[in-house]
Amino acid sequence: MQKKYALFDFDGTLCKGDSIVPFCRYARKQRYATRRQLLAGIGAAIRFQLGRMPIEEAKAVALAWMKGRSCLEMADLARRFCNDVLVPNFFPDGIAALQKEKEEGATVLLITASPSFYLEPMKEILGITDVIGTRMDVDPSGLYTGLVGDNCRGLQKPLRLAEYLASKGERLDYDTSAAYGNSSGDIPMLQVCSRKVAVNPGKKMRKLLAQTENVTVVSWGIKPAPKP
């Protein structure tokens, strides 16, 4: 069965900036992570940015403090993090675009390189169908053991989408579906939909999309609060 989908990246597309370091900082404030663990995670993020560490390894270091924590415990932390940190940093135009897609009959998915477990509350917050992201491994007793599988970026996004659709017995309708992303790592996801929306794209993304049809470039930001 073919369906109309709207696929949204999260970090930098619907929400300002990256979310994994803020999540680890929030965990530190809530006394889940130690100061040493937080600094190790920040250091890993810097090494990744400098090209000195693979992204999977950097994320594993950043989230090492979670090992042995229960799914229920982390679900509660994730809910509070989403409401306290992420919601205030939503791009209003992005949320409006997501709501419009829903009103026009699209099934909305988040497809993100962020670990999906801490964005699960977005299903309720945004009223979306599902979150596809980088996976965390859980042992039989329900405790986290670390990252598992590839980072959900680049070609992994359409591959993970195909896996998801197969599990549902559905197919994406190319002609009616849309995808939204802000970086070159989102381009493979954009290519599976007729309508492609580049959100605040940098020079690299603009260049890679220059010869692609049906691309809309938008500029989204956080609007300043009105003066009292």
mmCIF file of C-alpha atoms in Angstrom:
data_model
loop_
_atom_site.group_PDB
_atom_site.id
_atom_site.type_symbol
_atom_site.label_atom_id
_atom_site.label_comp_id
_atom_site.label_asym_id
_atom_site.label_seq_id
_atom_site.Cartn_x
_atom_site.Cartn_y
_atom_site.Cartn_z
ATOM 1 C CA MET A 1 0.000 0.000 0.000
ATOM 2 C CA GLN A 2 1.374 3.397 -1.029
ATOM 3 C CA LYS A 3 1.133 6.288 1.419
ATOM 4 C CA LYS A 4 1.990 9.949 1.537
ATOM 5 C CA TYR A 5 4.843 10.605 3.953
ATOM 6 C CA ALA A 6 6.587 13.684 5.296
ATOM 7 C CA LEU A 7 10.119 12.949 6.492
ATOM 8 C CA PHE A 8 11.829 15.391 8.835
ATOM 9 C CA ASP A 9 15.380 15.508 10.062
ATOM 10 C CA PHE A 10 15.470 16.924 13.609
ATOM 11 C CA ASP A 11 18.710 18.633 14.683
ATOM 12 C CA GLY A 12 19.098 21.877 12.747
ATOM 13 C CA THR A 13 15.892 21.242 10.806
ATOM 14 C CA LEU A 14 13.073 21.409 13.350
ATOM 15 C CA CYS A 15 15.209 22.459 16.294
ATOM 16 C CA LYS A 16 18.158 24.803 16.701
ATOM 17 C CA GLY A 17 21.566 23.121 16.813
ATOM 18 C CA ASP A 18 22.642 19.629 17.746
ATOM 19 C CA SER A 19 20.901 17.740 20.559
ATOM 20 C CA ILE A 20 23.306 15.092 21.832
ATOM 21 C CA VAL A 21 25.688 17.399 23.725
ATOM 22 C CA PRO A 22 22.757 19.331 25.295
ATOM 23 C CA PHE A 23 21.275 15.965 26.299
ATOM 24 C CA CYS A 24 24.503 14.968 28.041
ATOM 25 C CA ARG A 25 24.707 18.375 29.735
ATOM 26 C CA TYR A 26 21.136 17.951 30.919
ATOM 27 C CA ALA A 27 21.976 14.490 32.241
ATOM 28 C CA ARG A 28 24.879 16.012 34.154
ATOM 29 C CA LYS A 29 22.599 18.668 35.696
ATOM 30 C CA GLN A 30 20.189 15.916 36.704
ATOM 31 C CA ARG A 31 23.122 13.990 38.248
ATOM 32 C CA TYR A 32 22.983 11.042 35.874
ATOM 33 C CA ALA A 33 26.416 11.721 34.385
ATOM 34 C CA THR A 34 29.575 12.740 36.194
ATOM 35 C CA ARG A 35 31.607 15.813 35.309
ATOM 36 C CA ARG A 36 34.367 13.570 33.960
ATOM 37 C CA GLN A 37 31.898 11.715 31.728
ATOM 38 C CA LEU A 38 30.494 14.982 30.402
ATOM 39 C CA LEU A 39 33.961 16.345 29.607
ATOM 40 C CA ALA A 40 34.872 13.078 27.884
ATOM 41 C CA GLY A 41 31.773 13.392 25.720
ATOM 42 C CA ILE A 42 32.510 17.001 24.813
ATOM 43 C CA GLY A 43 36.092 16.028 23.979
ATOM 44 C CA ALA A 44 34.833 13.221 21.735
ATOM 45 C CA ALA A 45 32.520 15.665 19.944
ATOM 46 C CA ILE A 46 35.471 17.996 19.314
ATOM 47 C CA ARG A 47 37.638 15.154 17.989
ATOM 48 C CA PHE A 48 34.828 14.138 15.634
ATOM 49 C CA GLN A 49 34.505 17.708 14.348
ATOM 50 C CA LEU A 50 38.265 17.721 13.684
ATOM 51 C CA GLY A 51 38.030 14.438 11.796
ATOM 52 C CA ARG A 52 39.985 12.511 14.436
ATOM 53 C CA MET A 53 37.245 10.159 15.608
ATOM 54 C CA PRO A 54 34.425 8.282 13.796
ATOM 55 C CA ILE A 55 30.978 9.556 14.673
ATOM 56 C CA GLU A 56 29.843 6.201 16.086
ATOM 57 C CA GLU A 57 32.801 6.161 18.485
ATOM 58 C CA ALA A 58 32.229 9.791 19.499
ATOM 59 C CA LYS A 59 28.577 9.084 20.309
ATOM 60 C CA ALA A 60 29.508 5.940 22.228
ATOM 61 C CA VAL A 61 31.902 7.968 24.398
ATOM 62 C CA ALA A 62 29.338 10.743 24.910
ATOM 63 C CA LEU A 63 26.674 8.284 26.049
ATOM 64 C CA ALA A 64 28.901 5.914 28.046
ATOM 65 C CA TRP A 65 27.304 7.176 31.268
ATOM 66 C CA MET A 66 24.060 5.449 30.252
ATOM 67 C CA LYS A 67 25.463 1.924 30.460
ATOM 68 C CA GLY A 68 23.505 -0.043 33.049
ATOM 69 C CA ARG A 69 20.687 2.517 33.240
ATOM 70 C CA SER A 70 17.157 1.225 32.761
ATOM 71 C CA CYS A 71 14.931 2.071 29.811
ATOM 72 C CA LEU A 72 12.249 3.396 32.163
ATOM 73 C CA GLU A 73 14.715 5.675 33.922
ATOM 74 C CA MET A 74 16.039 7.058 30.634
ATOM 75 C CA ALA A 75 12.533 7.484 29.216
ATOM 76 C CA ASP A 76 11.681 9.787 32.105
ATOM 77 C CA LEU A 77 14.906 11.763 31.601
ATOM 78 C CA ALA A 78 14.215 12.008 27.863
ATOM 79 C CA ARG A 79 10.703 13.352 28.445
ATOM 80 C CA ARG A 80 11.990 16.086 30.733
ATOM 81 C CA PHE A 81 14.864 16.927 28.373
ATOM 82 C CA CYS A 82 12.539 17.303 25.396
ATOM 83 C CA ASN A 83 10.181 19.617 27.259
ATOM 84 C CA ASP A 84 12.812 21.624 29.116
ATOM 85 C CA VAL A 85 15.499 21.981 26.421
ATOM 86 C CA LEU A 86 14.305 21.050 22.932
ATOM 87 C CA VAL A 87 10.779 22.477 22.778
ATOM 88 C CA PRO A 88 11.965 26.058 23.565
ATOM 89 C CA ASN A 89 14.427 25.743 20.658
ATOM 90 C CA PHE A 90 11.923 24.652 18.004
ATOM 91 C CA PHE A 91 11.847 26.637 14.780
ATOM 92 C CA PRO A 92 8.232 27.943 14.678
ATOM 93 C CA ASP A 93 8.175 27.812 10.863
ATOM 94 C CA GLY A 94 9.371 24.206 10.993
ATOM 95 C CA ILE A 95 6.650 23.178 13.410
ATOM 96 C CA ALA A 96 4.095 24.989 11.246
ATOM 97 C CA ALA A 97 5.328 23.083 8.178
ATOM 98 C CA LEU A 98 5.086 19.782 10.076
ATOM 99 C CA GLN A 99 1.541 20.530 11.211
ATOM 100 C CA LYS A 100 0.560 21.489 7.656
ATOM 101 C CA GLU A 101 1.887 18.174 6.357
ATOM 102 C CA LYS A 102 -0.244 16.357 8.933
ATOM 103 C CA GLU A 103 -3.333 18.388 7.995
ATOM 104 C CA GLU A 104 -2.773 17.475 4.346
ATOM 105 C CA GLY A 105 -2.800 13.781 5.160
ATOM 106 C CA ALA A 106 0.888 12.897 5.395
ATOM 107 C CA THR A 107 2.241 10.321 7.821
ATOM 108 C CA VAL A 108 5.049 12.197 9.572
ATOM 109 C CA LEU A 109 8.318 10.546 10.614
ATOM 110 C CA LEU A 110 11.436 11.953 12.235
ATOM 111 C CA ILE A 111 14.553 10.408 10.659
ATOM 112 C CA THR A 112 17.546 11.551 12.639
ATOM 113 C CA ALA A 113 21.175 10.781 13.398
ATOM 114 C CA SER A 114 20.420 11.429 17.067
ATOM 115 C CA PRO A 115 19.778 8.401 19.281
ATOM 116 C CA SER A 116 16.077 7.786 18.828
ATOM 117 C CA PHE A 117 15.348 6.947 22.488
ATOM 118 C CA TYR A 118 15.607 10.537 23.706
ATOM 119 C CA LEU A 119 13.413 11.845 20.878
ATOM 120 C CA GLU A 120 10.630 9.313 21.499
ATOM 121 C CA PRO A 121 8.641 11.952 23.471
ATOM 122 C CA MET A 122 8.365 13.912 20.216
ATOM 123 C CA LYS A 123 5.723 11.443 19.062
ATOM 124 C CA GLU A 124 3.386 12.873 21.689
ATOM 125 C CA ILE A 125 4.708 16.446 21.663
ATOM 126 C CA LEU A 126 4.430 16.848 17.872
ATOM 127 C CA GLY A 127 1.712 14.276 17.219
ATOM 128 C CA ILE A 128 3.867 12.341 14.760
ATOM 129 C CA THR A 129 3.806 8.658 13.879
ATOM 130 C CA ASP A 130 7.348 7.497 14.633
ATOM 131 C CA VAL A 131 11.020 8.288 15.220
ATOM 132 C CA ILE A 132 13.785 6.545 13.294
ATOM 133 C CA GLY A 133 17.252 7.248 14.652
ATOM 134 C CA THR A 134 20.578 5.856 15.766
ATOM 135 C CA ARG A 135 19.917 2.784 17.893
ATOM 136 C CA MET A 136 20.872 1.934 21.459
ATOM 137 C CA ASP A 137 21.316 -1.664 22.574
ATOM 138 C CA VAL A 138 19.275 -2.974 25.491
ATOM 139 C CA ASP A 139 19.974 -6.225 27.350
ATOM 140 C CA PRO A 140 17.220 -8.743 28.269
ATOM 141 C CA SER A 141 16.721 -7.095 31.651
ATOM 142 C CA GLY A 142 15.939 -3.710 30.061
ATOM 143 C CA LEU A 143 19.282 -1.995 30.726
ATOM 144 C CA TYR A 144 21.178 0.041 28.152
ATOM 145 C CA THR A 145 24.528 -1.385 27.047
ATOM 146 C CA GLY A 146 25.598 1.153 24.388
ATOM 147 C CA LEU A 147 25.140 2.144 20.764
ATOM 148 C CA VAL A 148 24.396 -0.525 18.186
ATOM 149 C CA GLY A 149 24.565 -0.375 14.381
ATOM 150 C CA ASP A 150 25.479 2.484 12.090
ATOM 151 C CA ASN A 151 24.894 6.185 12.619
ATOM 152 C CA CYS A 152 21.537 7.086 11.042
ATOM 153 C CA ARG A 153 22.927 9.610 8.567
ATOM 154 C CA GLY A 154 23.502 9.782 4.819
ATOM 155 C CA LEU A 155 22.591 6.539 3.042
ATOM 156 C CA GLN A 156 21.528 5.018 6.350
ATOM 157 C CA LYS A 157 18.455 7.275 6.371
ATOM 158 C CA PRO A 158 16.748 5.781 3.279
ATOM 159 C CA LEU A 159 17.949 2.310 4.268
ATOM 160 C CA ARG A 160 16.400 2.613 7.712
ATOM 161 C CA LEU A 161 13.252 4.071 6.136
ATOM 162 C CA ALA A 162 13.009 1.096 3.759
ATOM 163 C CA GLU A 163 13.390 -1.257 6.727
ATOM 164 C CA TYR A 164 10.645 0.596 8.582
ATOM 165 C CA LEU A 165 8.236 0.577 5.624
ATOM 166 C CA ALA A 166 8.819 -3.135 5.015
ATOM 167 C CA SER A 167 7.931 -3.849 8.647
ATOM 168 C CA LYS A 168 4.632 -1.989 8.125
ATOM 169 C CA GLY A 169 3.867 -3.522 4.746
ATOM 170 C CA GLU A 170 3.752 -0.034 3.198
ATOM 171 C CA ARG A 171 5.396 1.907 0.386
ATOM 172 C CA LEU A 172 6.202 5.588 0.203
ATOM 173 C CA ASP A 173 4.380 7.453 -2.578
ATOM 174 C CA TYR A 174 7.213 9.408 -4.204
ATOM 175 C CA ASP A 175 4.990 11.877 -6.045
ATOM 176 C CA THR A 176 3.062 13.084 -2.981
ATOM 177 C CA SER A 177 5.717 12.791 -0.259
ATOM 178 C CA ALA A 178 8.107 15.421 1.087
ATOM 179 C CA ALA A 179 11.406 15.426 2.974
ATOM 180 C CA TYR A 180 13.008 18.188 5.031
ATOM 181 C CA GLY A 181 16.682 18.392 5.994
ATOM 182 C CA ASN A 182 19.447 20.877 6.718
ATOM 183 C CA SER A 183 22.705 19.131 5.831
ATOM 184 C CA SER A 184 24.415 17.092 3.128
ATOM 185 C CA GLY A 185 23.805 14.020 5.301
ATOM 186 C CA ASP A 186 20.075 14.476 4.674
ATOM 187 C CA ILE A 187 20.298 14.505 0.877
ATOM 188 C CA PRO A 188 19.808 10.719 0.396
ATOM 189 C CA MET A 189 16.588 11.057 2.432
ATOM 190 C CA LEU A 190 15.454 14.054 0.380
ATOM 191 C CA GLN A 191 15.994 12.106 -2.840
ATOM 192 C CA VAL A 192 13.308 9.537 -2.000
ATOM 193 C CA CYS A 193 10.574 12.209 -2.114
ATOM 194 C CA SER A 194 9.335 14.424 -4.925
ATOM 195 C CA ARG A 195 9.221 17.549 -2.725
ATOM 196 C CA LYS A 196 12.594 18.332 -1.198
ATOM 197 C CA VAL A 197 12.957 21.115 1.381
ATOM 198 C CA ALA A 198 16.453 22.351 2.277
ATOM 199 C CA VAL A 199 16.338 24.116 5.647
ATOM 200 C CA ASN A 200 18.999 26.787 6.240
ATOM 201 C CA PRO A 201 21.380 24.927 3.875
ATOM 202 C CA GLY A 202 25.096 25.630 3.906
ATOM 203 C CA LYS A 203 27.254 26.004 0.793
ATOM 204 C CA LYS A 204 28.000 22.271 0.569
ATOM 205 C CA MET A 205 24.338 21.296 0.614
ATOM 206 C CA ARG A 206 23.394 24.014 -1.886
ATOM 207 C CA LYS A 207 26.102 22.836 -4.255
ATOM 208 C CA LEU A 208 25.075 19.192 -4.023
ATOM 209 C CA LEU A 209 21.413 20.094 -4.667
ATOM 210 C CA ALA A 210 22.115 22.557 -7.477
ATOM 211 C CA GLN A 211 21.126 20.113 -10.237
ATOM 212 C CA THR A 212 18.225 18.534 -8.327
ATOM 213 C CA GLU A 213 14.619 19.252 -9.249
ATOM 214 C CA ASN A 214 11.783 20.204 -6.893
ATOM 215 C CA VAL A 215 14.034 21.682 -4.211
ATOM 216 C CA THR A 216 12.661 24.469 -2.029
ATOM 217 C CA VAL A 217 15.139 26.420 0.105
ATOM 218 C CA VAL A 218 13.750 27.875 3.326
ATOM 219 C CA SER A 219 15.217 29.939 6.137
ATOM 220 C CA TRP A 220 13.912 29.025 9.572
ATOM 221 C CA GLY A 221 14.924 30.494 12.908
ATOM 222 C CA ILE A 222 13.792 31.137 16.442
ATOM 223 C CA LYS A 223 11.774 34.329 16.604
ATOM 224 C CA PRO A 224 12.755 36.721 19.403
ATOM 225 C CA ALA A 225 10.296 37.051 22.255
ATOM 226 C CA PRO A 226 8.210 40.262 22.155
ATOM 227 C CA LYS A 227 9.452 43.063 24.358
ATOM 228 C CA PRO A 228 7.361 43.664 27.490
#
